[in-house]
PDB file of C-alpha atoms in Angstrom:
ATOM      1  CA  MET J 824       0.237  -0.013   0.183  1.00 61.00           C
ATOM      2  CA  LEU J 825       1.537   3.631  -1.412  1.00 53.00           C
ATOM      3  CA  LYS J 826       2.518   5.800   2.010  1.00 51.00           C
ATOM      4  CA  GLY J 827       2.402   9.133   1.485  1.00 43.00           C
ATOM      5  CA  LYS J 828       5.373  11.631   1.253  1.00 35.00           C
ATOM      6  CA  ARG J 829       6.500  13.419   4.281  1.00 35.00           C
ATOM      7  CA  ASN J 830       7.468  16.812   4.308  1.00 35.00           C
ATOM      8  CA  ILE J 831      11.018  17.521   6.486  1.00 28.00           C
ATOM      9  CA  VAL J 832      13.211  20.660   6.393  1.00 30.00           C
ATOM     10  CA  GLY J 833      16.512  19.928   8.021  1.00 34.00           C
ATOM     11  CA  ALA J 834      18.273  22.439   9.094  1.00 38.00           C
ATOM     12  CA  THR J 835      21.259  23.454  12.209  1.00 37.00           C
ATOM     13  CA  LEU J 836      20.024  25.061  14.814  1.00 39.00           C
ATOM     14  CA  TRP J 837      21.714  27.856  15.291  1.00 38.00           C
ATOM     15  CA  VAL J 838      20.750  28.934  10.946  1.00 41.00           C
ATOM     16  CA  ILE J 839      17.383  28.040  11.991  1.00 38.00           C
ATOM     17  CA  LEU J 840      17.831  30.931  14.442  1.00 40.00           C
ATOM     18  CA  LEU J 841      20.153  33.149  13.022  1.00 44.00           C
ATOM     19  CA  CYS J 842      17.246  33.408   9.983  1.00 45.00           C
ATOM     20  CA  LEU J 843      14.969  35.252  12.903  1.00 46.00           C
ATOM     21  CA  GLY J 844      17.363  37.766  13.625  1.00 47.00           C
ATOM     22  CA  PRO J 845      19.068  38.983  16.951  1.00 45.00           C
ATOM     23  CA  VAL J 846      18.245  39.993  20.515  1.00 49.00           C
ATOM     24  CA  CYS J 847      15.375  42.347  21.168  1.00 48.00           C
ATOM     25  CA  HIS J 848      17.225  45.745  22.225  1.00 46.00           C
ATOM     26  CA  ALA J 849      13.704  47.562  21.548  1.00 40.00           C
ATOM     27  CA  GLU J 850      12.179  45.870  24.735  1.00 43.00           C
ATOM     28  CA  THR J 851      12.542  47.834  28.543  1.00 41.00           C
ATOM     29  CA  GLN J 852      14.688  45.150  30.938  1.00 45.00           C
ATOM     30  CA  PRO J 853      13.474  45.057  34.236  1.00 43.00           C
ATOM     31  CA  ARG J 854      15.882  47.039  36.536  1.00 46.00           C
ATOM     32  CA  ALA J 855      16.321  42.692  38.484  1.00 57.00           C
ATOM     33  CA  GLU J 856      16.704  40.927  34.898  1.00 78.00           C
ATOM     34  CA  THR J 857      19.378  38.463  34.750  1.00 89.00           C
ATOM     35  CA  ILE J 858      22.233  38.651  32.837  1.00 92.00           C
ATOM     36  CA  LEU J 859      23.425  35.580  31.246  1.00 92.00           C
ATOM     37  CA  ALA J 860      26.438  37.069  28.157  1.00 93.00           C
ATOM     38  CA  SER J 861      27.658  40.435  27.148  1.00 94.00           C
ATOM     39  CA  VAL J 862      28.518  40.981  23.480  1.00 95.00           C
ATOM     40  CA  ASN J 863      30.894  44.359  23.574  1.00 96.00           C
ATOM     41  CA  GLY J 864      28.759  45.224  26.333  1.00 93.00           C
ATOM     42  CA  VAL J 865      25.093  45.159  25.307  1.00 93.00           C
ATOM     43  CA  ALA J 866      23.571  42.507  27.455  1.00 93.00           C
ATOM     44  CA  VAL J 867      22.441  38.595  26.799  1.00 91.00           C
ATOM     45  CA  THR J 868      19.105  38.108  29.432  1.00 90.00           C
ATOM     46  CA  ALA J 869      17.360  35.541  31.054  1.00 88.00           C
ATOM     47  CA  ARG J 870      14.237  37.312  29.240  1.00 86.00           C
ATOM     48  CA  ASP J 871      16.371  37.023  25.553  1.00 86.00           C
ATOM     49  CA  LEU J 872      16.490  33.417  26.382  1.00 87.00           C
ATOM     50  CA  GLU J 873      12.889  32.849  27.469  1.00 83.00           C
ATOM     51  CA  TRP J 874      12.111  34.266  23.772  1.00 82.00           C
ATOM     52  CA  GLU J 875      14.367  32.835  22.290  1.00 81.00           C
ATOM     53  CA  THR J 876      12.862  29.364  23.072  1.00 80.00           C
ATOM     54  CA  ALA J 877       9.550  29.860  22.890  1.00 78.00           C
ATOM     55  CA  HIS J 878      10.518  31.474  19.205  1.00 76.00           C
ATOM     56  CA  PHE J 879      12.276  28.264  18.735  1.00 78.00           C
ATOM     57  CA  GLY J 880       9.360  25.814  19.613  1.00 73.00           C
ATOM     58  CA  ALA J 881       7.099  27.836  17.536  1.00 72.00           C
ATOM     59  CA  ASP J 882       9.373  27.391  14.271  1.00 74.00           C
ATOM     60  CA  LEU J 883       9.636  23.509  15.277  1.00 75.00           C
ATOM     61  CA  ARG J 884       6.192  23.481  14.583  1.00 70.00           C
ATOM     62  CA  LEU J 885       6.377  25.753  11.511  1.00 67.00           C
ATOM     63  CA  ARG J 886       8.061  22.795   9.918  1.00 68.00           C
ATOM     64  CA  ASN J 887       5.714  20.214  10.894  1.00 67.00           C
ATOM     65  CA  GLN J 888       8.565  18.931  13.885  1.00 70.00           C
ATOM     66  CA  MET J 889       8.219  18.554  17.326  1.00 68.00           C
ATOM     67  CA  ILE J 890      10.852  18.810  20.336  1.00 68.00           C
ATOM     68  CA  SER J 891       9.162  18.753  24.022  1.00 70.00           C
ATOM     69  CA  LYS J 892       9.628  20.559  27.316  1.00 68.00           C
ATOM     70  CA  GLU J 893      12.378  18.774  28.449  1.00 72.00           C
ATOM     71  CA  GLN J 894      14.165  18.491  25.328  1.00 71.00           C
ATOM     72  CA  LEU J 895      13.934  22.349  24.985  1.00 65.00           C
ATOM     73  CA  ASN J 896      15.418  22.929  28.457  1.00 67.00           C
ATOM     74  CA  THR J 897      18.532  20.561  27.568  1.00 73.00           C
ATOM     75  CA  LEU J 898      19.143  23.264  23.976  1.00 81.00           C
ATOM     76  CA  ASN J 899      20.046  25.942  26.658  1.00 82.00           C
ATOM     77  CA  ALA J 900      23.019  26.335  26.229  1.00 84.00           C
ATOM     78  CA  GLN J 901      23.041  26.444  22.728  1.00 87.00           C
ATOM     79  CA  LEU J 902      20.425  28.633  22.250  1.00 88.00           C
ATOM     80  CA  ILE J 903      22.118  31.157  24.431  1.00 90.00           C
ATOM     81  CA  GLU J 904      25.635  30.933  22.121  1.00 91.00           C
ATOM     82  CA  ASN J 905      23.361  31.229  19.454  1.00 90.00           C
ATOM     83  CA  LEU J 906      22.222  34.410  20.742  1.00 91.00           C
ATOM     84  CA  ILE J 907      26.008  35.544  20.969  1.00 94.00           C
ATOM     85  CA  GLU J 908      26.301  35.162  17.796  1.00 93.00           C
ATOM     86  CA  ARG J 909      23.304  36.683  16.307  1.00 90.00           C
ATOM     87  CA  GLU J 910      23.854  39.661  18.222  1.00 93.00           C
ATOM     88  CA  LEU J 911      27.352  40.103  17.528  1.00 95.00           C
ATOM     89  CA  LEU J 912      26.298  39.333  13.397  1.00 95.00           C
ATOM     90  CA  PHE J 913      24.301  42.395  14.711  1.00 92.00           C
ATOM     91  CA  GLN J 914      26.560  44.884  15.585  1.00 94.00           C
ATOM     92  CA  HIS J 915      28.292  44.274  12.948  1.00 94.00           C
ATOM     93  CA  ALA J 916      25.510  44.548   9.795  1.00 93.00           C
ATOM     94  CA  ARG J 917      24.823  47.101  11.660  1.00 92.00           C
ATOM     95  CA  LYS J 918      28.596  49.006  11.437  1.00 92.00           C
ATOM     96  CA  SER J 919      28.562  48.243   7.556  1.00 92.00           C
ATOM     97  CA  LYS J 920      25.416  49.946   7.855  1.00 91.00           C
ATOM     98  CA  ILE J 921      23.092  47.567   6.025  1.00 92.00           C
ATOM     99  CA  ALA J 922      20.266  48.275   4.877  1.00 90.00           C
ATOM    100  CA  VAL J 923      16.316  46.188   4.875  1.00 93.00           C
ATOM    101  CA  PRO J 924      13.497  47.980   2.421  1.00 94.00           C
ATOM    102  CA  PRO J 925      10.657  48.289   4.824  1.00 94.00           C
ATOM    103  CA  GLN J 926       9.214  46.192   1.414  1.00 95.00           C
ATOM    104  CA  TRP J 927      11.382  42.964   2.372  1.00 95.00           C
ATOM    105  CA  VAL J 928      10.588  43.408   5.693  1.00 94.00           C
ATOM    106  CA  ASP J 929       6.408  43.338   4.541  1.00 94.00           C
ATOM    107  CA  ALA J 930       7.476  40.816   2.483  1.00 95.00           C
ATOM    108  CA  ALA J 931       8.341  38.577   4.855  1.00 93.00           C
ATOM    109  CA  LEU J 932       5.990  38.888   7.112  1.00 93.00           C
ATOM    110  CA  SER J 933       3.665  38.650   4.182  1.00 93.00           C
ATOM    111  CA  ASP J 934       5.314  34.937   3.907  1.00 91.00           C
ATOM    112  CA  LEU J 935       6.026  33.844   7.024  1.00 87.00           C
ATOM    113  CA  LYS J 936       1.358  35.037   7.422  1.00 89.00           C
ATOM    114  CA  THR J 937       0.582  32.510   4.600  1.00 90.00           C
ATOM    115  CA  ARG J 938       2.927  29.826   5.839  1.00 84.00           C
ATOM    116  CA  LEU J 939       1.659  29.935   9.183  1.00 82.00           C
ATOM    117  CA  GLY J 940      -2.127  29.892   7.316  1.00 84.00           C
ATOM    118  CA  GLY J 941      -3.223  33.308   7.195  1.00 89.00           C
ATOM    119  CA  ALA J 942      -3.727  36.601   9.496  1.00 90.00           C
ATOM    120  CA  ALA J 943      -5.768  34.264  12.421  1.00 90.00           C
ATOM    121  CA  ALA J 944      -2.553  31.834  12.985  1.00 86.00           C
ATOM    122  CA  LEU J 945      -0.569  34.481  12.813  1.00 88.00           C
ATOM    123  CA  GLN J 946      -2.024  35.789  16.086  1.00 91.00           C
ATOM    124  CA  ASN J 947      -1.841  32.460  17.185  1.00 86.00           C
ATOM    125  CA  TYR J 948       2.116  32.057  16.635  1.00 83.00           C
ATOM    126  CA  LEU J 949       2.798  36.139  18.264  1.00 87.00           C
ATOM    127  CA  ALA J 950       0.476  34.282  21.715  1.00 86.00           C
ATOM    128  CA  ALA J 951       2.759  32.114  21.097  1.00 79.00           C
ATOM    129  CA  VAL J 952       5.636  33.521  21.580  1.00 78.00           C
ATOM    130  CA  GLY J 953       4.849  36.613  23.423  1.00 81.00           C
ATOM    131  CA  LYS J 954       5.593  39.296  20.837  1.00 84.00           C
ATOM    132  CA  THR J 955       3.570  41.577  18.870  1.00 90.00           C
ATOM    133  CA  GLN J 956       3.800  42.541  14.826  1.00 92.00           C
ATOM    134  CA  ASN J 957       6.012  45.374  15.074  1.00 92.00           C
ATOM    135  CA  GLN J 958       8.069  43.516  17.629  1.00 89.00           C
ATOM    136  CA  LEU J 959       8.322  40.381  14.973  1.00 89.00           C
ATOM    137  CA  LYS J 960       8.510  42.894  12.253  1.00 92.00           C
ATOM    138  CA  ASP J 961      11.617  44.295  13.996  1.00 90.00           C
ATOM    139  CA  ARG J 962      12.987  40.666  14.754  1.00 86.00           C
ATOM    140  CA  LEU J 963      12.391  39.702  10.792  1.00 91.00           C
ATOM    141  CA  ARG J 964      13.909  43.022   9.779  1.00 91.00           C
ATOM    142  CA  THR J 965      17.398  42.599  12.164  1.00 88.00           C
ATOM    143  CA  GLY J 966      17.851  39.081  10.709  1.00 90.00           C
ATOM    144  CA  LEU J 967      17.238  39.909   7.204  1.00 93.00           C
ATOM    145  CA  ALA J 968      20.483  42.788   7.658  1.00 93.00           C
ATOM    146  CA  VAL J 969      22.251  39.301   9.446  1.00 93.00           C
ATOM    147  CA  ARG J 970      21.498  37.444   6.404  1.00 92.00           C
ATOM    148  CA  ARG J 971      22.546  40.496   3.663  1.00 93.00           C
ATOM    149  CA  LEU J 972      25.288  40.652   6.220  1.00 94.00           C
ATOM    150  CA  LEU J 973      27.075  37.477   5.826  1.00 94.00           C
ATOM    151  CA  ARG J 974      26.002  37.059   1.711  1.00 93.00           C
ATOM    152  CA  ARG J 975      28.020  40.274   1.409  1.00 92.00           C
ATOM    153  CA  GLN J 976      30.992  38.925   4.002  1.00 92.00           C
ATOM    154  CA  ALA J 977      30.485  35.415   4.147  1.00 91.00           C
ATOM    155  CA  VAL J 978      29.145  33.728   0.839  1.00 91.00           C
ATOM    156  CA  ARG J 979      29.150  36.101  -2.558  1.00 90.00           C
ATOM    157  CA  ALA J 980      32.092  34.365  -3.878  1.00 89.00           C
ATOM    158  CA  ILE J 981      31.422  30.872  -3.066  1.00 94.00           C
ATOM    159  CA  ARG J 982      31.896  28.849  -6.535  1.00 94.00           C
ATOM    160  CA  VAL J 983      31.420  25.471  -7.520  1.00 96.00           C
ATOM    161  CA  SER J 984      33.503  24.221  -9.756  1.00 97.00           C
ATOM    162  CA  GLU J 985      31.908  21.745 -12.688  1.00 97.00           C
ATOM    163  CA  ALA J 986      35.502  19.311 -11.443  1.00 97.00           C
ATOM    164  CA  GLU J 987      34.622  19.195  -7.557  1.00 97.00           C
ATOM    165  CA  MET J 988      31.008  18.451  -9.236  1.00 97.00           C
ATOM    166  CA  GLN J 989      32.200  15.127 -10.849  1.00 97.00           C
ATOM    167  CA  VAL J 990      34.774  14.008  -8.133  1.00 97.00           C
ATOM    168  CA  PHE J 991      32.003  14.185  -5.294  1.00 96.00           C
ATOM    169  CA  TYR J 992      29.443  11.987  -8.501  1.00 96.00           C
ATOM    170  CA  ARG J 993      32.181   9.811  -8.436  1.00 95.00           C
ATOM    171  CA  GLN J 994      33.298   9.011  -5.190  1.00 95.00           C
ATOM    172  CA  HIS J 995      29.805   8.992  -4.013  1.00 93.00           C
ATOM    173  CA  PRO J 996      28.475   6.348  -6.323  1.00 90.00           C
ATOM    174  CA  GLU J 997      25.778   5.264  -2.730  1.00 85.00           C
ATOM    175  CA  PHE J 998      24.323   8.405  -3.721  1.00 89.00           C
ATOM    176  CA  PHE J 999      23.434   8.267  -6.915  1.00 92.00           C
ATOM    177  CA  GLU J1000      21.202   5.207  -7.472  1.00 87.00           C
ATOM    178  CA  ARG J1001      17.690   4.208  -7.580  1.00 84.00           C
ATOM    179  CA  GLY J1002      16.793   2.030  -5.573  1.00 84.00           C
ATOM    180  CA  GLU J1003      15.346  -1.380  -6.296  1.00 90.00           C
ATOM    181  CA  GLN J1004      12.304  -1.441  -7.928  1.00 94.00           C
ATOM    182  CA  ILE J1005       9.039  -4.422  -7.751  1.00 96.00           C
ATOM    183  CA  ARG J1006       5.857  -4.748  -9.380  1.00 96.00           C
ATOM    184  CA  VAL J1007       3.061  -6.119  -7.705  1.00 97.00           C
ATOM    185  CA  ARG J1008       0.105  -6.509  -7.283  1.00 97.00           C
ATOM    186  CA  HIS J1009      -2.270  -6.571  -4.597  1.00 97.00           C
ATOM    187  CA  ILE J1010      -5.456  -7.650  -2.907  1.00 97.00           C
ATOM    188  CA  LEU J1011      -6.615  -5.341  -0.540  1.00 97.00           C
ATOM    189  CA  VAL J1012      -9.795  -5.695   2.293  1.00 97.00           C
ATOM    190  CA  SER J1013     -10.376  -2.542   3.946  1.00 95.00           C
ATOM    191  CA  VAL J1014     -10.912  -1.793   7.657  1.00 94.00           C
ATOM    192  CA  LYS J1015     -12.491   1.597   8.038  1.00 92.00           C
ATOM    193  CA  ASP J1016     -12.865   0.932  12.061  1.00 93.00           C
ATOM    194  CA  TRP J1017     -10.016  -0.496  13.877  1.00 92.00           C
ATOM    195  CA  ASP J1018     -12.190  -0.045  16.851  1.00 91.00           C
ATOM    196  CA  ASP J1019     -15.169  -2.222  15.663  1.00 92.00           C
ATOM    197  CA  PRO J1020     -14.726  -6.056  16.191  1.00 88.00           C
ATOM    198  CA  ASN J1021     -16.870  -6.701  14.254  1.00 94.00           C
ATOM    199  CA  GLN J1022     -14.753  -5.192  10.538  1.00 94.00           C
ATOM    200  CA  PRO J1023     -11.438  -6.408  11.816  1.00 95.00           C
ATOM    201  CA  ALA J1024     -12.839 -10.104  12.356  1.00 95.00           C
ATOM    202  CA  ASN J1025     -15.069  -9.715   8.779  1.00 96.00           C
ATOM    203  CA  ALA J1026     -11.957  -8.600   6.864  1.00 96.00           C
ATOM    204  CA  LEU J1027     -10.010 -11.352   8.379  1.00 96.00           C
ATOM    205  CA  ASN J1028     -12.491 -13.923   7.100  1.00 96.00           C
ATOM    206  CA  LYS J1029     -12.688 -12.484   3.833  1.00 97.00           C
ATOM    207  CA  ILE J1030      -8.803 -12.599   2.935  1.00 96.00           C
ATOM    208  CA  GLN J1031      -8.450 -15.880   4.191  1.00 97.00           C
ATOM    209  CA  GLY J1032     -11.273 -17.096   2.201  1.00 96.00           C
ATOM    210  CA  LEU J1033      -9.751 -15.231  -1.140  1.00 96.00           C
ATOM    211  CA  LYS J1034      -5.789 -16.556   0.272  1.00 96.00           C
ATOM    212  CA  MET J1035      -8.693 -20.299  -0.083  1.00 95.00           C
ATOM    213  CA  ARG J1036      -9.028 -20.138  -3.203  1.00 95.00           C
ATOM    214  CA  ILE J1037      -5.149 -18.209  -4.663  1.00 95.00           C
ATOM    215  CA  GLU J1038      -4.175 -20.656  -3.449  1.00 93.00           C
ATOM    216  CA  LYS J1039      -6.366 -23.471  -5.834  1.00 91.00           C
ATOM    217  CA  GLU J1040      -4.926 -21.015  -8.252  1.00 87.00           C
ATOM    218  CA  HIS J1041      -7.768 -19.180  -8.763  1.00 91.00           C
ATOM    219  CA  ASP J1042      -6.469 -16.235 -11.004  1.00 94.00           C
ATOM    220  CA  PHE J1043      -5.163 -13.206  -8.922  1.00 96.00           C
ATOM    221  CA  ALA J1044      -5.619  -9.862 -10.774  1.00 96.00           C
ATOM    222  CA  VAL J1045      -9.853 -11.317 -11.654  1.00 96.00           C
ATOM    223  CA  LEU J1046     -10.108 -11.642  -8.041  1.00 96.00           C
ATOM    224  CA  ALA J1047      -8.453  -8.420  -7.022  1.00 96.00           C
ATOM    225  CA  ILE J1048     -11.027  -6.892  -9.783  1.00 97.00           C
ATOM    226  CA  ASP J1049     -14.074  -8.361  -8.258  1.00 96.00           C
ATOM    227  CA  HIS J1050     -12.754  -8.824  -4.416  1.00 96.00           C
ATOM    228  CA  SER J1051     -10.363  -5.407  -3.516  1.00 96.00           C
ATOM    229  CA  ASP J1052     -11.127  -2.349  -1.474  1.00 96.00           C
ATOM    230  CA  CYS J1053      -8.494  -0.790  -2.863  1.00 95.00           C
ATOM    231  CA  PRO J1054      -8.304   1.294  -6.707  1.00 95.00           C
ATOM    232  CA  SER J1055      -5.758  -0.712  -8.133  1.00 95.00           C
ATOM    233  CA  ARG J1056      -8.678  -3.115  -9.103  1.00 95.00           C
ATOM    234  CA  ILE J1057      -9.363  -1.942 -12.136  1.00 96.00           C
ATOM    235  CA  ARG J1058      -5.670  -2.845 -13.177  1.00 96.00           C
ATOM    236  CA  GLY J1059      -6.403  -5.999 -11.208  1.00 96.00           C
ATOM    237  CA  GLY J1060      -4.548  -4.421  -8.407  1.00 96.00           C
ATOM    238  CA  ASP J1061      -1.406  -3.986  -9.938  1.00 97.00           C
ATOM    239  CA  LEU J1062       0.099  -1.227  -8.215  1.00 96.00           C
ATOM    240  CA  GLY J1063       3.293  -0.972 -10.771  1.00 94.00           C
ATOM    241  CA  TYR J1064       6.825  -0.258 -10.293  1.00 94.00           C
ATOM    242  CA  VAL J1065       7.273   1.070  -6.736  1.00 94.00           C
ATOM    243  CA  THR J1066       9.928   1.254  -4.081  1.00 91.00           C
ATOM    244  CA  ARG J1067      10.673   0.544  -0.752  1.00 90.00           C
ATOM    245  CA  GLU J1068       9.809   4.311   0.470  1.00 88.00           C
ATOM    246  CA  GLN J1069       6.849   4.202  -1.561  1.00 92.00           C
ATOM    247  CA  LEU J1070       5.154   1.330   0.579  1.00 94.00           C
ATOM    248  CA  VAL J1071       3.999   1.028   4.593  1.00 92.00           C
ATOM    249  CA  GLU J1072       6.550  -0.722   6.224  1.00 92.00           C
ATOM    250  CA  SER J1073       4.679  -4.319   6.814  1.00 94.00           C
ATOM    251  CA  PHE J1074       3.710  -4.089   3.381  1.00 96.00           C
ATOM    252  CA  ALA J1075       6.881  -3.506   1.987  1.00 95.00           C
ATOM    253  CA  GLU J1076       9.061  -5.873   4.426  1.00 95.00           C
ATOM    254  CA  ALA J1077       6.595  -9.021   2.450  1.00 96.00           C
ATOM    255  CA  ALA J1078       6.844  -7.466  -0.470  1.00 96.00           C
ATOM    256  CA  PHE J1079      10.136  -7.311  -1.006  1.00 96.00           C
ATOM    257  CA  ALA J1080      10.765 -10.840   0.249  1.00 95.00           C
ATOM    258  CA  LEU J1081       8.303 -12.482  -2.429  1.00 96.00           C
ATOM    259  CA  PRO J1082      10.586 -14.343  -5.151  1.00 95.00           C
ATOM    260  CA  GLN J1083       8.959 -13.568  -8.566  1.00 92.00           C
ATOM    261  CA  GLY J1084       5.311 -14.771  -8.380  1.00 92.00           C
ATOM    262  CA  ALA J1085       4.815 -15.692  -5.100  1.00 96.00           C
ATOM    263  CA  VAL J1086       1.693 -14.297  -2.906  1.00 96.00           C
ATOM    264  CA  SER J1087       2.518 -13.715   0.296  1.00 96.00           C
ATOM    265  CA  ASP J1088       0.508 -14.867   3.463  1.00 96.00           C
ATOM    266  CA  ILE J1089      -1.614 -11.945   4.488  1.00 96.00           C
ATOM    267  CA  VAL J1090      -0.734  -9.061   5.100  1.00 96.00           C
ATOM    268  CA  SER J1091      -1.881  -6.457   7.667  1.00 95.00           C
ATOM    269  CA  THR J1092      -1.408  -2.054   7.368  1.00 94.00           C
ATOM    270  CA  ARG J1093      -3.509   0.581   8.543  1.00 92.00           C
ATOM    271  CA  PHE J1094      -5.758   0.345   5.243  1.00 94.00           C
ATOM    272  CA  GLY J1095      -6.629  -3.934   6.409  1.00 95.00           C
ATOM    273  CA  TYR J1096      -5.776  -7.147   5.012  1.00 97.00           C
ATOM    274  CA  HIS J1097      -3.725  -7.496   2.050  1.00 97.00           C
ATOM    275  CA  LEU J1098      -2.684 -10.310  -0.436  1.00 97.00           C
ATOM    276  CA  ILE J1099       0.833  -9.706  -2.362  1.00 97.00           C
ATOM    277  CA  GLN J1100       1.805 -11.016  -5.717  1.00 97.00           C
ATOM    278  CA  MET J1101       5.147 -10.302  -7.041  1.00 97.00           C
ATOM    279  CA  VAL J1102       5.401  -9.922 -10.921  1.00 96.00           C
ATOM    280  CA  GLU J1103       9.169  -8.694 -11.162  1.00 95.00           C
ATOM    281  CA  ARG J1104      11.708  -6.635 -10.538  1.00 94.00           C
ATOM    282  CA  ARG J1105      14.215  -4.419 -11.299  1.00 92.00           C
ATOM    283  CA  PRO J1106      17.678  -4.182  -9.969  1.00 90.00           C
ATOM    284  CA  PRO J1107      19.354  -0.788  -8.634  1.00 88.00           C
ATOM    285  CA  VAL J1108      21.015   1.644 -11.750  1.00 88.00           C
ATOM    286  CA  PRO J1109      22.673   4.622 -11.227  1.00 91.00           C
ATOM    287  CA  ILE J1110      21.318   7.611 -12.491  1.00 93.00           C
ATOM    288  CA  GLY J1111      22.781   9.435 -14.864  1.00 94.00           C
ATOM    289  CA  TYR J1112      25.446  12.789 -13.926  1.00 95.00           C
ATOM    290  CA  LYS J1113      23.829  14.847 -15.997  1.00 95.00           C
ATOM    291  CA  ASP J1114      20.358  14.020 -14.283  1.00 94.00           C
ATOM    292  CA  VAL J1115      21.552  14.906 -10.941  1.00 95.00           C
ATOM    293  CA  ARG J1116      23.987  17.340 -11.609  1.00 96.00           C
ATOM    294  CA  GLU J1117      21.773  20.394 -10.246  1.00 96.00           C
ATOM    295  CA  LYS J1118      22.061  18.509  -7.058  1.00 95.00           C
ATOM    296  CA  ILE J1119      24.974  17.817  -6.582  1.00 97.00           C
ATOM    297  CA  GLU J1120      25.676  21.777  -7.579  1.00 96.00           C
ATOM    298  CA  ARG J1121      23.687  23.054  -5.051  1.00 95.00           C
ATOM    299  CA  THR J1122      25.116  20.391  -1.838  1.00 95.00           C
ATOM    300  CA  LEU J1123      28.792  21.958  -2.596  1.00 97.00           C
ATOM    301  CA  ARG J1124      27.591  25.301  -2.502  1.00 95.00           C
ATOM    302  CA  ARG J1125      25.507  24.753   1.445  1.00 94.00           C
ATOM    303  CA  ASN J1126      28.487  23.048   2.271  1.00 95.00           C
ATOM    304  CA  LYS J1127      30.328  25.709   1.179  1.00 96.00           C
ATOM    305  CA  GLU J1128      28.019  28.756   2.435  1.00 95.00           C
ATOM    306  CA  ASN J1129      27.468  26.835   5.962  1.00 94.00           C
ATOM    307  CA  ALA J1130      31.716  26.502   6.599  1.00 95.00           C
ATOM    308  CA  ALA J1131      32.073  29.720   5.256  1.00 95.00           C
ATOM    309  CA  ILE J1132      29.335  31.122   7.780  1.00 95.00           C
ATOM    310  CA  LYS J1133      30.926  29.354  10.576  1.00 94.00           C
ATOM    311  CA  GLY J1134      34.528  30.432   9.930  1.00 95.00           C
ATOM    312  CA  TYR J1135      33.249  34.133   9.721  1.00 95.00           C
ATOM    313  CA  VAL J1136      31.046  34.150  12.837  1.00 95.00           C
ATOM    314  CA  ALA J1137      34.292  32.105  14.381  1.00 95.00           C
ATOM    315  CA  ARG J1138      36.858  35.355  13.398  1.00 96.00           C
ATOM    316  CA  LEU J1139      34.579  37.597  14.679  1.00 95.00           C
ATOM    317  CA  LYS J1140      34.299  36.045  18.001  1.00 95.00           C
ATOM    318  CA  SER J1141      37.466  35.670  18.519  1.00 95.00           C
ATOM    319  CA  GLN J1142      38.085  40.002  18.234  1.00 95.00           C
ATOM    320  CA  ALA J1143      34.644  40.557  20.414  1.00 95.00           C
ATOM    321  CA  GLU J1144      34.124  41.081  24.051  1.00 96.00           C
ATOM    322  CA  ILE J1145      32.423  38.317  24.948  1.00 95.00           C
ATOM    323  CA  GLN J1146      31.838  37.958  28.330  1.00 94.00           C
ATOM    324  CA  ARG J1147      29.165  34.096  29.919  1.00 91.00           C
ATOM    325  CA  PHE J1148      27.996  35.371  33.469  1.00 87.00           C
ATOM    326  CA  MET J1149      26.015  31.650  33.923  1.00 67.00           C
ATOM    327  CA  SER J1150      24.504  28.993  32.297  1.00 57.00           C
ATOM    328  CA  ALA J1151      20.117  29.514  32.136  1.00 50.00           C
ATOM    329  CA  GLN J1152      18.277  26.718  34.721  1.00 50.00           C
TER     330      GLN J1152
END
């Protein structure tokens, strides 16, 4: 049974935080505010960390990723270090007189609103991080300034040569291979409600009867047309060529274990009960260089940019006056 594709967005913690702007200086800090660090005389406070933690959690949810409160608490030291780095970058962006046009900020806010799902969702986001819309715009503005600084100082001159891409392609053949594919037919007897004991029992009885008929050499495709609950029944249950990653795990394990022409035992998935017939296998095949050239270029460029940014930040930190007073509990 085919499964849906996941939209998984991966990013390093410091890059996620960097994109959102520096310590918020517009706030008036209480006199008793706990100072966690100082960057060229500018304080990084416990309130900054509290806001940063809220933003980080909200941004993960925006990317459909989840993290527990306990896991967030263990990230405090890294979050503080990110606050230090972003404050330092913001200071250098101001020194470099990097301007951010208002329309860029409006566009960034509009994009965030769209990704969140509209105006109401944006208000929920602001409530979750404890900020006003103007404070969020300040954060976006300074984040854009830092991005411009990094592009100007660290990544503008980065190039990826044809020779580098070809070497990477030759040295990593395992990255550029279409996995084994199989062509299978299946019969599905669906279970709509697993909590209703009658539905699984009735479905199991039906699939057992179909298996007995197949063992008596009834045609699998004909039985699929007559009895399967899957839309593939119109093709005799034929799913075409599929990879392991396209299939629900239990279905994939059973299907890929079959020799050609064989029929599986009864397989249970969240959709119901299945019988699977192996039709044909296609072995793994290499993907041509031309088909993956752009992907290789993006990968190598991203790696170079990350290394250049980290090196640039490290140089700024070595020249700055940074004090770390305590860790947040």
